[in-house]
Coordinates of C-alpha atoms (C1' of nucleotides) in Angstrom, one line a residue:
Chain A
M1 CA 23.8 73.4 -0.2
Q2 CA 25.5 73.3 3.2
L3 CA 29.2 72.8 3.3
E4 CA 31.1 72.7 6.5
K5 CA 33.7 70.8 8.4
S6 CA 32.3 68.5 11.0
T7 CA 30.9 65.1 9.8
N8 CA 30.9 63.6 13.2
P9 CA 28.9 65.0 16.1
V10 CA 30.7 67.8 17.7
T11 CA 31.5 69.0 21.2
N12 CA 29.8 67.7 24.1
S13 CA 27.9 70.5 25.7
Q14 CA 27.0 68.7 28.8
G15 CA 30.7 68.8 29.7
G16 CA 30.7 65.8 31.9
V17 CA 34.2 66.5 33.1
G18 CA 34.8 65.0 36.5
Y19 CA 31.3 63.4 36.6
A20 CA 31.2 59.8 37.2
K21 CA 29.8 58.0 34.2
L22 CA 26.1 57.6 34.7
S23 CA 23.9 54.9 33.4
L24 CA 20.8 55.9 31.5
E25 CA 18.7 54.9 34.4
I26 CA 20.5 57.1 36.8
L27 CA 20.8 60.1 34.5
S28 CA 17.5 62.0 34.4
C29 CA 15.5 62.1 31.2
A30 CA 12.7 63.9 32.9
D31 CA 13.0 67.0 30.8
C32 CA 13.0 65.1 27.6
V33 CA 10.1 65.3 25.2
G34 CA 10.8 61.7 24.3
R35 CA 10.2 60.4 27.8
G36 CA 8.2 57.2 27.7
K37 CA 8.7 56.8 24.0
C38 CA 12.4 57.2 23.6
L39 CA 13.8 54.2 21.6
I40 CA 17.0 54.3 23.6
A41 CA 15.2 54.0 26.9
R42 CA 13.0 51.3 25.6
L43 CA 16.0 49.3 24.4
H44 CA 17.9 50.1 27.6
R45 CA 17.5 46.9 29.4
N46 CA 19.1 45.1 26.5
I47 CA 21.8 47.6 25.9
D48 CA 25.4 46.8 26.9
H49 CA 26.3 48.3 30.2
K50 CA 29.1 50.3 28.5
Y51 CA 26.4 52.7 27.3
H52 CA 26.4 56.0 29.2
L53 CA 24.0 58.6 28.1
Q54 CA 26.2 61.4 29.4
E55 CA 29.0 60.8 27.1
N56 CA 26.7 60.1 24.1
R57 CA 24.8 63.3 24.3
N58 CA 26.0 66.0 21.9
V59 CA 25.0 69.4 20.8
I60 CA 25.4 70.4 17.1
Q61 CA 24.8 73.8 15.6
R62 CA 22.6 74.8 12.7
D63 CA 23.8 73.6 9.3
H64 CA 26.1 71.0 10.8
H65 CA 25.6 67.4 9.7
I66 CA 25.0 64.4 11.9
Y67 CA 26.0 62.1 9.0
R68 CA 26.2 62.2 5.3
A69 CA 25.0 59.8 2.6
D70 CA 27.6 57.0 2.1
N71 CA 29.2 57.5 5.5
P72 CA 29.7 54.2 7.3
A73 CA 26.5 53.7 9.3
K74 CA 27.3 52.9 12.9
S75 CA 24.9 54.7 15.1
L76 CA 21.3 55.7 15.6
Y77 CA 20.6 59.2 16.9
F78 CA 17.8 60.3 19.1
I79 CA 16.8 63.9 18.9
H80 CA 16.6 65.2 22.4
K81 CA 16.0 68.9 21.4
G82 CA 15.9 70.8 18.1
S83 CA 15.2 69.5 14.6
V84 CA 17.0 68.2 11.5
K85 CA 16.2 67.5 7.9
S86 CA 17.4 64.4 6.0
Y87 CA 17.9 64.8 2.3
I88 CA 19.3 63.1 -0.8
V89 CA 21.3 64.8 -3.6
T90 CA 20.2 63.6 -7.0
E91 CA 22.6 63.0 -10.0
D92 CA 22.1 66.5 -11.3
G93 CA 22.9 68.1 -8.0
D94 CA 19.3 68.8 -7.0
E95 CA 18.4 68.3 -3.3
Q96 CA 15.4 66.3 -2.3
V97 CA 14.3 66.7 1.3
M98 CA 13.2 63.3 2.5
N99 CA 12.1 64.1 6.0
F100 CA 12.1 66.5 8.8
H101 CA 12.7 65.0 12.2
L102 CA 11.7 66.9 15.4
A103 CA 12.6 66.4 19.0
G104 CA 11.6 62.9 20.1
D105 CA 12.4 61.3 16.7
V106 CA 15.1 58.8 15.9
V107 CA 17.3 59.2 12.8
G108 CA 19.7 56.9 11.1
L109 CA 17.5 53.8 11.2
E110 CA 19.0 53.0 7.8
A111 CA 22.1 51.9 9.7
L112 CA 20.2 48.8 10.7
G113 CA 20.0 47.3 7.3
S114 CA 22.8 48.9 5.5
D115 CA 26.4 49.6 6.2
K116 CA 26.1 53.1 4.8
Y117 CA 23.7 56.0 5.5
I118 CA 21.4 56.6 2.6
T119 CA 20.5 60.2 3.4
S120 CA 22.5 63.1 4.7
T121 CA 21.1 64.6 7.8
V122 CA 21.7 68.2 9.0
A123 CA 20.6 70.3 11.9
L124 CA 18.0 73.0 11.2
E125 CA 18.8 74.7 14.5
K126 CA 20.9 74.1 17.5
T127 CA 20.1 70.5 18.3
T128 CA 20.9 68.1 21.1
L129 CA 21.3 64.4 20.2
C130 CA 21.6 61.1 22.1
K131 CA 23.8 58.8 20.1
L132 CA 23.4 55.1 20.2
P133 CA 26.2 53.2 18.5
L134 CA 25.0 49.9 17.2
D135 CA 27.8 48.1 19.0
Y136 CA 25.8 48.7 22.2
L137 CA 23.0 46.6 20.9
G138 CA 23.9 43.0 21.5
N139 CA 25.1 41.5 18.1
L140 CA 22.2 42.8 16.0
N141 CA 19.6 40.8 17.8
V142 CA 17.0 43.2 16.8
E143 CA 14.1 43.7 19.0
K144 CA 10.5 44.4 18.7
P145 CA 10.9 48.1 19.5
I146 CA 13.2 48.6 16.6
L147 CA 10.8 46.9 14.2
E148 CA 8.0 49.0 15.5
V149 CA 9.9 52.2 14.9
L150 CA 10.8 51.0 11.4
T151 CA 7.2 50.2 10.7
Q152 CA 6.0 53.6 12.0
S153 CA 8.5 55.2 9.7
V154 CA 7.2 53.1 6.7
I155 CA 3.6 54.3 7.6
H156 CA 4.7 57.9 7.6
E157 CA 6.4 57.4 4.2
Q158 CA 3.2 55.9 2.8
N159 CA 1.3 58.9 4.1
M160 CA 3.7 61.2 2.3
K161 CA 3.2 59.2 -0.9
I162 CA -0.6 59.7 -0.7
I163 CA -0.1 63.4 -0.1
L164 CA 2.2 63.7 -3.1
A165 CA 0.1 61.6 -5.4
K166 CA -3.4 62.8 -4.5
K167 CA -3.4 66.2 -2.9
D168 CA -3.2 69.7 -4.3
A169 CA -1.2 72.6 -2.8
D170 CA -3.7 73.4 -0.1
G171 CA -4.0 69.7 0.9
R172 CA -0.2 69.3 1.1
M173 CA 0.3 72.4 3.1
A174 CA -2.5 71.6 5.6
S175 CA -1.1 68.0 6.0
F176 CA 2.3 69.4 6.6
L177 CA 1.1 71.7 9.4
L178 CA -0.9 68.9 10.9
F179 CA 2.2 66.6 10.9
I180 CA 3.9 69.1 13.1
A181 CA 0.8 69.8 15.3
Q182 CA 0.3 66.1 15.8
H183 CA 4.0 65.5 16.6
N184 CA 3.7 68.3 19.2
A185 CA 0.6 66.9 20.7
N186 CA 2.3 63.5 21.0
H187 CA 5.3 65.1 22.8
N188 CA 3.6 67.4 25.3
Q189 CA 4.1 70.5 23.4
P190 CA 1.6 73.1 22.1
E191 CA -0.1 71.7 19.1
N192 CA -1.5 74.9 17.7
H193 CA 1.4 77.2 18.2
F194 CA 4.9 76.6 17.0
D195 CA 7.9 78.0 15.1
L196 CA 9.0 76.3 11.9
S197 CA 12.6 75.5 12.0
M198 CA 12.9 75.0 8.2
T199 CA 12.9 77.5 5.4
R200 CA 10.1 77.9 2.8
Q201 CA 12.5 76.4 0.3
D202 CA 12.8 73.3 2.4
I203 CA 9.1 73.0 2.9
A204 CA 8.5 73.5 -0.9
N205 CA 11.0 70.9 -1.7
Y206 CA 9.6 68.4 0.8
L207 CA 6.1 68.9 -0.5
G208 CA 7.0 68.9 -4.2
M209 CA 5.8 72.4 -4.9
A210 CA 7.3 75.9 -5.7
I211 CA 8.4 78.1 -2.9
E212 CA 6.1 80.8 -4.1
T213 CA 3.2 78.4 -3.8
V214 CA 4.1 77.7 -0.2
S215 CA 4.0 81.4 0.5
R216 CA 0.7 81.9 -1.3
T217 CA -0.9 78.9 0.3
L218 CA 0.0 80.1 3.8
R219 CA -1.3 83.5 2.9
K220 CA -4.6 82.0 1.7
F221 CA -4.9 80.1 5.0
R222 CA -4.3 83.3 6.9
D223 CA -6.9 85.2 4.8
R224 CA -9.4 82.5 5.6
G225 CA -8.6 82.8 9.3
V226 CA -7.4 79.2 9.5
I227 CA -4.0 80.2 10.8
Q228 CA -1.8 83.1 11.8
V229 CA 1.6 83.3 10.1
K230 CA 4.5 85.6 10.6
R231 CA 7.5 84.2 8.9
R232 CA 8.4 81.1 10.8
S233 CA 5.8 81.5 13.5
I234 CA 2.6 79.6 13.1
Q235 CA -0.5 79.7 15.1
I236 CA -3.3 77.4 14.2
A237 CA -6.7 79.1 14.8
D238 CA -8.9 76.3 13.7
L239 CA -7.5 72.8 13.7
S240 CA -10.7 71.2 12.4
V241 CA -10.7 73.3 9.2
L242 CA -7.1 72.4 8.6
Y243 CA -8.1 68.7 8.9
Q244 CA -10.9 69.4 6.4
I245 CA -8.5 71.0 3.9
A246 CA -6.0 68.2 4.4
G247 CA -8.8 65.9 3.4
V248 CA -7.8 62.3 2.6
R249 CA -6.5 60.4 5.5
I250 CA -6.0 56.7 5.8
S251 CA -9.2 55.0 7.0
R252 CA -8.5 52.4 9.6
Chain B
M1 CA -12.9 48.1 -6.0
Q2 CA -12.4 44.4 -5.9
L3 CA -14.8 42.4 -3.7
E4 CA -14.6 38.7 -3.3
K5 CA -14.7 36.0 -0.7
S6 CA -11.3 34.6 0.1
T7 CA -9.2 36.5 2.5
N8 CA -6.7 33.7 3.1
P9 CA -4.6 32.2 0.3
V10 CA -6.6 29.7 -1.6
T11 CA -6.3 26.2 -2.8
N12 CA -2.9 24.6 -3.0
S13 CA -2.2 24.0 -6.7
Q14 CA 0.7 21.9 -6.1
G15 CA -1.6 19.3 -4.5
G16 CA 0.9 17.6 -2.4
V17 CA -1.5 14.8 -1.6
G18 CA 0.5 11.7 -0.8
Y19 CA 3.8 13.4 -1.2
A20 CA 6.1 13.2 1.7
K21 CA 6.6 16.6 3.2
L22 CA 9.7 18.0 1.6
S23 CA 12.0 20.5 3.2
L24 CA 13.0 23.6 1.3
E25 CA 16.4 22.2 0.5
I26 CA 14.9 19.1 -1.0
L27 CA 12.2 20.8 -3.0
S28 CA 13.6 22.4 -6.1
C29 CA 13.6 26.2 -6.4
A30 CA 15.5 26.0 -9.6
D31 CA 12.8 27.5 -11.7
C32 CA 12.2 30.4 -9.4
V33 CA 13.1 33.9 -10.5
G34 CA 14.0 34.5 -6.9
R35 CA 16.7 31.9 -6.7
G36 CA 19.7 33.2 -4.9
K37 CA 17.8 36.2 -3.6
C38 CA 14.7 34.7 -2.0
L39 CA 14.3 35.8 1.5
I40 CA 12.8 32.5 2.6
A41 CA 15.8 30.6 1.3
R42 CA 18.2 33.0 2.9
L43 CA 16.4 32.6 6.2
H44 CA 16.1 28.9 5.8
R45 CA 18.9 27.7 8.0
N46 CA 17.3 29.6 10.8
I47 CA 13.8 28.5 10.1
D48 CA 12.1 26.0 12.2
H49 CA 12.1 22.5 10.7
K50 CA 8.3 22.5 10.7
Y51 CA 8.5 24.7 7.5
H52 CA 7.8 22.8 4.3
L53 CA 7.7 24.8 1.1
Q54 CA 5.3 22.3 -0.5
E55 CA 2.5 23.0 1.9
N56 CA 3.1 26.7 2.0
R57 CA 3.0 27.3 -1.7
N58 CA -0.3 28.5 -3.0
V59 CA -1.8 29.8 -6.2
I60 CA -4.3 32.6 -6.1
Q61 CA -6.4 34.0 -9.0
R62 CA -6.6 37.5 -10.3
D63 CA -8.5 39.9 -8.0
H64 CA -8.1 37.6 -5.0
H65 CA -6.5 39.1 -1.9
I66 CA -3.5 37.8 -0.1
Y67 CA -4.4 39.9 2.9
R68 CA -6.4 43.0 3.7
A69 CA -5.6 46.1 5.8
D70 CA -6.3 45.4 9.5
N71 CA -6.2 41.7 9.1
P72 CA -4.0 40.1 11.8
A73 CA -0.5 40.1 10.3
K74 CA 1.1 36.6 10.7
S75 CA 2.9 35.8 7.5
L76 CA 5.3 37.1 4.9
Y77 CA 4.7 36.1 1.3
F78 CA 7.2 35.5 -1.4
I79 CA 6.0 36.0 -4.9
H80 CA 7.1 33.0 -6.8
K81 CA 5.3 33.8 -10.0
G82 CA 2.8 36.5 -11.0
S83 CA 2.3 40.0 -9.5
V84 CA 0.3 41.9 -7.0
K85 CA -0.6 45.4 -6.0
S86 CA -0.8 46.7 -2.5
Y87 CA -3.1 49.6 -1.7
I88 CA -4.7 51.7 0.9
V89 CA -8.3 52.9 1.0
T90 CA -8.6 56.5 2.3
E91 CA -11.3 57.9 4.4
D92 CA -13.4 59.0 1.5
G93 CA -13.2 55.7 -0.2
D94 CA -10.5 56.6 -2.7
E95 CA -7.9 53.9 -3.4
Q96 CA -4.2 54.7 -3.3
V97 CA -1.9 52.1 -4.9
M98 CA 1.2 51.9 -2.7
N99 CA 3.2 49.4 -4.6
F100 CA 3.4 46.8 -7.3
H101 CA 5.2 43.7 -6.4
L102 CA 6.5 41.3 -9.1
A103 CA 7.9 37.8 -9.0
G104 CA 10.8 37.7 -6.7
D105 CA 9.5 40.3 -4.2
V106 CA 8.4 39.8 -0.6
V107 CA 5.1 41.3 0.6
G108 CA 3.7 41.6 4.1
L109 CA 6.8 43.0 5.7
E110 CA 4.6 45.2 7.8
A111 CA 3.8 42.0 9.8
L112 CA 7.2 42.3 11.4
G113 CA 6.6 45.5 13.3
S114 CA 2.8 45.5 13.6
D115 CA 0.2 43.0 14.5
K116 CA -2.0 44.1 11.6
Y117 CA -1.4 44.5 7.9
I118 CA -1.4 48.2 6.9
T119 CA -2.1 47.7 3.2
S120 CA -4.4 45.4 1.3
T121 CA -2.7 43.2 -1.3
V122 CA -4.4 41.7 -4.3
A123 CA -3.2 39.6 -7.2
L124 CA -3.1 41.3 -10.6
E125 CA -3.0 37.9 -12.4
K126 CA -2.8 34.3 -11.5
T127 CA 0.0 34.3 -8.9
T128 CA 2.0 31.7 -7.0
L129 CA 3.1 32.5 -3.5
C130 CA 5.4 31.0 -0.9
K131 CA 4.0 31.8 2.5
L132 CA 6.2 32.2 5.5
P133 CA 4.3 32.3 8.8
L134 CA 6.2 34.3 11.3
D135 CA 6.0 31.4 13.8
Y136 CA 8.6 29.7 11.7
L137 CA 11.1 32.4 12.5
G138 CA 12.5 31.7 15.9
N139 CA 10.7 34.0 18.4
L140 CA 11.2 37.2 16.4
N141 CA 14.9 37.1 16.5
V142 CA 15.1 39.1 13.5
E143 CA 18.1 38.6 11.3
K144 CA 20.2 40.7 9.0
P145 CA 18.5 39.5 5.8
I146 CA 15.2 40.9 7.0
L147 CA 16.6 44.2 8.0
E148 CA 18.2 44.4 4.6
V149 CA 15.0 43.7 2.8
L150 CA 13.3 46.3 4.9
T151 CA 16.0 48.8 4.1
Q152 CA 15.7 48.1 0.4
S153 CA 12.0 48.7 0.6
V154 CA 12.6 52.0 2.3
I155 CA 15.0 53.0 -0.4
H156 CA 12.4 52.2 -3.0
E157 CA 9.9 54.3 -1.1
Q158 CA 12.3 57.2 -1.1
N159 CA 12.8 56.9 -4.9
M160 CA 9.1 57.0 -5.3
K161 CA 8.9 60.2 -3.2
I162 CA 11.5 61.8 -5.4
I163 CA 9.5 60.8 -8.5
L164 CA 6.3 62.2 -7.1
A165 CA 7.9 65.4 -5.8
K166 CA 10.2 66.3 -8.7
K167 CA 9.2 64.7 -11.9
D168 CA 6.6 65.6 -14.6
A169 CA 4.4 63.1 -16.4
D170 CA 7.1 62.0 -18.8
G171 CA 9.6 61.5 -16.0
R172 CA 7.2 59.5 -13.9
M173 CA 6.2 57.2 -16.7
A174 CA 9.8 56.6 -17.8
S175 CA 10.8 55.8 -14.2
F176 CA 7.9 53.4 -13.9
L177 CA 8.9 51.5 -17.0
L178 CA 12.5 51.4 -15.9
F179 CA 11.4 50.0 -12.5
I180 CA 10.0 47.1 -14.3
A181 CA 12.9 46.8 -16.7
Q182 CA 15.4 46.8 -13.8
H183 CA 13.4 44.3 -11.8
N184 CA 13.4 42.0 -14.8
A185 CA 17.1 42.5 -15.4
N186 CA 17.7 41.5 -11.7
H187 CA 15.6 38.4 -12.1
N188 CA 16.9 36.9 -15.4
Q189 CA 13.9 38.1 -17.4
P190 CA 13.9 40.2 -20.6
E191 CA 14.4 43.7 -19.5
N192 CA 13.1 45.5 -22.6
H193 CA 10.1 43.4 -23.4
F194 CA 7.3 42.7 -20.9
D195 CA 3.6 42.7 -20.4
L196 CA 2.1 45.0 -17.8
S197 CA -0.1 43.1 -15.4
M198 CA -1.8 46.3 -14.1
T199 CA -4.4 48.6 -15.7
R200 CA -3.8 52.1 -16.8
Q201 CA -6.0 53.1 -13.9
D202 CA -3.6 51.4 -11.5
I203 CA -0.6 53.0 -13.1
A204 CA -2.1 56.4 -13.1
N205 CA -3.1 56.0 -9.4
Y206 CA 0.4 54.8 -8.5
L207 CA 2.1 57.7 -10.3
G208 CA -0.3 60.4 -9.1
M209 CA -1.6 61.3 -12.5
A210 CA -4.8 60.9 -14.6
I211 CA -5.4 57.8 -16.6
E212 CA -5.6 59.9 -19.8
T213 CA -2.2 61.3 -19.2
V214 CA -0.8 57.8 -18.8
S215 CA -2.2 56.9 -22.2
R216 CA -1.0 60.1 -23.8
T217 CA 2.5 59.8 -22.4
L218 CA 2.9 56.2 -23.6
R219 CA 1.7 57.4 -27.0
K220 CA 4.2 60.2 -27.0
F221 CA 7.0 57.7 -26.2
R222 CA 5.8 55.5 -29.0
D223 CA 5.7 58.4 -31.5
R224 CA 9.3 59.3 -30.5
G225 CA 10.3 55.7 -31.1
V226 CA 11.4 55.1 -27.5
I227 CA 9.0 52.2 -27.0
Q228 CA 6.4 50.1 -28.7
V229 CA 3.1 49.8 -26.9
K230 CA 0.1 47.7 -27.7
R231 CA -2.2 47.7 -24.7
R232 CA -0.4 45.8 -21.9
S233 CA 2.5 44.8 -24.1
I234 CA 5.6 47.0 -23.8
Q235 CA 8.8 46.8 -25.9
I236 CA 11.5 49.2 -25.0
A237 CA 13.4 50.3 -28.1
D238 CA 15.9 52.5 -26.5
L239 CA 16.7 52.1 -22.8
S240 CA 19.1 54.9 -22.7
V241 CA 16.6 57.5 -23.9
L242 CA 14.2 56.2 -21.3
Y243 CA 16.9 56.8 -18.6
Q244 CA 17.4 60.3 -20.0
I245 CA 13.7 61.1 -19.8
A246 CA 13.5 59.6 -16.3
G247 CA 16.2 62.0 -15.4
V248 CA 17.0 62.5 -11.7
R249 CA 18.3 59.5 -10.1
I250 CA 20.0 59.2 -6.7
S251 CA 23.7 59.9 -7.0
R252 CA 25.8 57.6 -4.9
Chain C
dC1 C1' -22.5 37.8 -30.7
dG2 C1' -23.1 41.4 -27.4
dC3 C1' -22.1 43.5 -23.1
dG4 C1' -18.9 45.5 -19.9
dA5 C1' -14.3 46.8 -18.9
dC6 C1' -10.5 49.0 -20.5
dT7 C1' -8.1 52.3 -23.5
dT8 C1' -7.5 56.0 -26.6
dT9 C1' -8.2 60.5 -28.5
dG10 C1' -9.9 65.3 -28.6
dA11 C1' -11.3 69.9 -26.5
dT12 C1' -11.2 72.9 -22.7
dC13 C1' -9.8 75.2 -18.6
dG14 C1' -7.6 76.0 -14.1
dC15 C1' -3.9 75.2 -10.9
dC16 C1' 0.5 76.1 -10.1
dG17 C1' 5.4 76.7 -11.9
dT18 C1' 8.2 80.3 -13.7
dC19 C1' 10.0 84.8 -14.1
dA20 C1' 10.5 89.3 -12.1
dA21 C1' 10.6 92.7 -8.6
dC22 C1' 10.3 94.1 -4.0
dA23 C1' 10.2 93.7 1.2
dA24 C1' 11.7 92.0 5.5
dT25 C1' 15.1 89.9 8.4
dC26 C1' 19.5 88.2 9.7
dG27 C1' 24.3 88.3 10.4
dT28 C1' 28.7 90.4 10.2
dG29 C1' 32.0 93.7 10.7
dG30 C1' 33.2 98.5 11.3
Chain D
dC1 C1' 25.0 100.4 17.6
dC2 C1' 24.5 101.1 12.9
dA3 C1' 25.3 100.0 7.9
dC4 C1' 25.5 96.9 4.5
dG5 C1' 25.0 92.8 1.9
dA6 C1' 23.1 88.3 1.8
dT7 C1' 19.5 85.4 2.7
dT8 C1' 14.8 84.6 3.1
dG9 C1' 10.0 85.6 2.2
dT10 C1' 6.1 88.0 -0.4
dT11 C1' 3.5 89.5 -4.2
dG12 C1' 2.1 90.0 -9.1
dA13 C1' 1.7 88.6 -14.1
dC14 C1' 1.7 85.1 -17.3
dG15 C1' 1.7 80.7 -19.6
dG16 C1' 1.9 75.7 -19.9
dC17 C1' 1.1 71.1 -18.1
dG18 C1' -2.0 68.1 -17.1
dA19 C1' -6.8 67.3 -14.9
dT20 C1' -11.4 67.0 -16.4
dC21 C1' -15.3 66.2 -19.4
dA22 C1' -16.9 63.9 -23.4
dA23 C1' -17.1 60.3 -26.8
dA24 C1' -15.5 56.8 -29.6
dG25 C1' -12.7 52.6 -30.3
dT26 C1' -10.9 48.0 -28.7
dC27 C1' -10.6 43.9 -26.3
dG28 C1' -12.1 39.9 -23.3
dC29 C1' -15.5 36.9 -21.9
dG30 C1' -19.9 34.6 -21.1

DNA sequence: CGCGACTTTGATCGCCGTCAACAATCGTGG
DNA sequence: CCACGATTGTTGACGGCGATCAAAGTCGCG
């Protein structure tokens, strides 16, 4: 269990000292994996002019929290770079990883319908965030983009439920790798080569299996020539086989 | 797999012929388990005056669908009486039960962020619905109550993920029974005596286990004196033991 | 009354969780 | 830069939970 000081996002790495405050439109988002899909940008025309990306972009280090369960929920966060995990701690002190969020995702959506965060969310590596305080959205007049993001997130949860209810270890692992591959494909990043930012323990917890099974399953995939693994580094040799192993997807 | 004709809600049992159209406020909701919590009532002051509960209340029979996946999503439905299950059909024709919804619940929330329903939803017994076409909400100006219901639904999904990822057969079964007990408690209905409206098959599917295991687990509970079971009828003898078996709950 | 759907019970077996030991890597301070 | 401990990941052996196969029992309904 991670324990450290900062609850609120930490120092602003972009050190905008002396810069004039720039509006989102002026500040370049060209290097962002979320360009064209970023919720903040999509909401921008409806966002109060007080909002300046520059002063709302922060860097947090690995193991530092963005927010914790029960903290007052006031902001959404867009992951510009890096990755985080959100988790819940159960009564008996066990952790349950609810989700991994990679560059391009939004976290803290729970703030929209609750005054407290439900999960705790912590950086898995050095991570850059764009913070969007809810104040900047006109009086909770929620817009289509937000509902769409919420709905996307519900669809992902449903997929996870299918994985947990129906699939064996191989199927879960393959699905997990494909989640990342698909995310990368959707964000102009290599879809068959990436580094995992989370530990085997986190993966096991997320997929509802033992850490040893994660290890063995990856080994099996490697032996079959489906992937190459070296610790955190993953290279997918044959995406189609992985899809086959993952099996069951929603038919639409 | 259920196959029958009607996609749209069927005949109006309340046969309002000759009745003057009544507004929600005039029409009595006193007998409804959802009184005080009904989303429709909470939204009512913001709902267009065209809305008349009388003509939007329908009865559907068992195995009849409220909507199907990919149907254009235009309405929310409030369950006045009865129960439904929502499910998804995977590529290979398998069904996955996503949720059971009992009297007092809202279904079709997916309509808010998508133009198509994601799940199919079918009545488990004779069921009375209050339909709320989205048109009746002013131009998608979504309100707090809706976000709250969405958030509640996300919290429930997260609970299910914990159950599927962490709990064994006993824990899943106990949690399932407690879901119903808690729902009943929240809706002024007996919390330790109820009839299940779904088959063992549906329960097994929902909980990610085999139908035989559902049967055996219930038997085990009965042998231990935790519950009495006779087919669909459940009587909980000792709620606290059930909580103990369910184990892991979210600590808040 | 008889058929079909649902449920229960028993026997068997394999997947995967658990325990244990080892290997590789990282981070930290000397 | 190296040494050391801590963290993370791998591999093997074993056993139990629960899936699967099979069959009989129970209920609802035409």
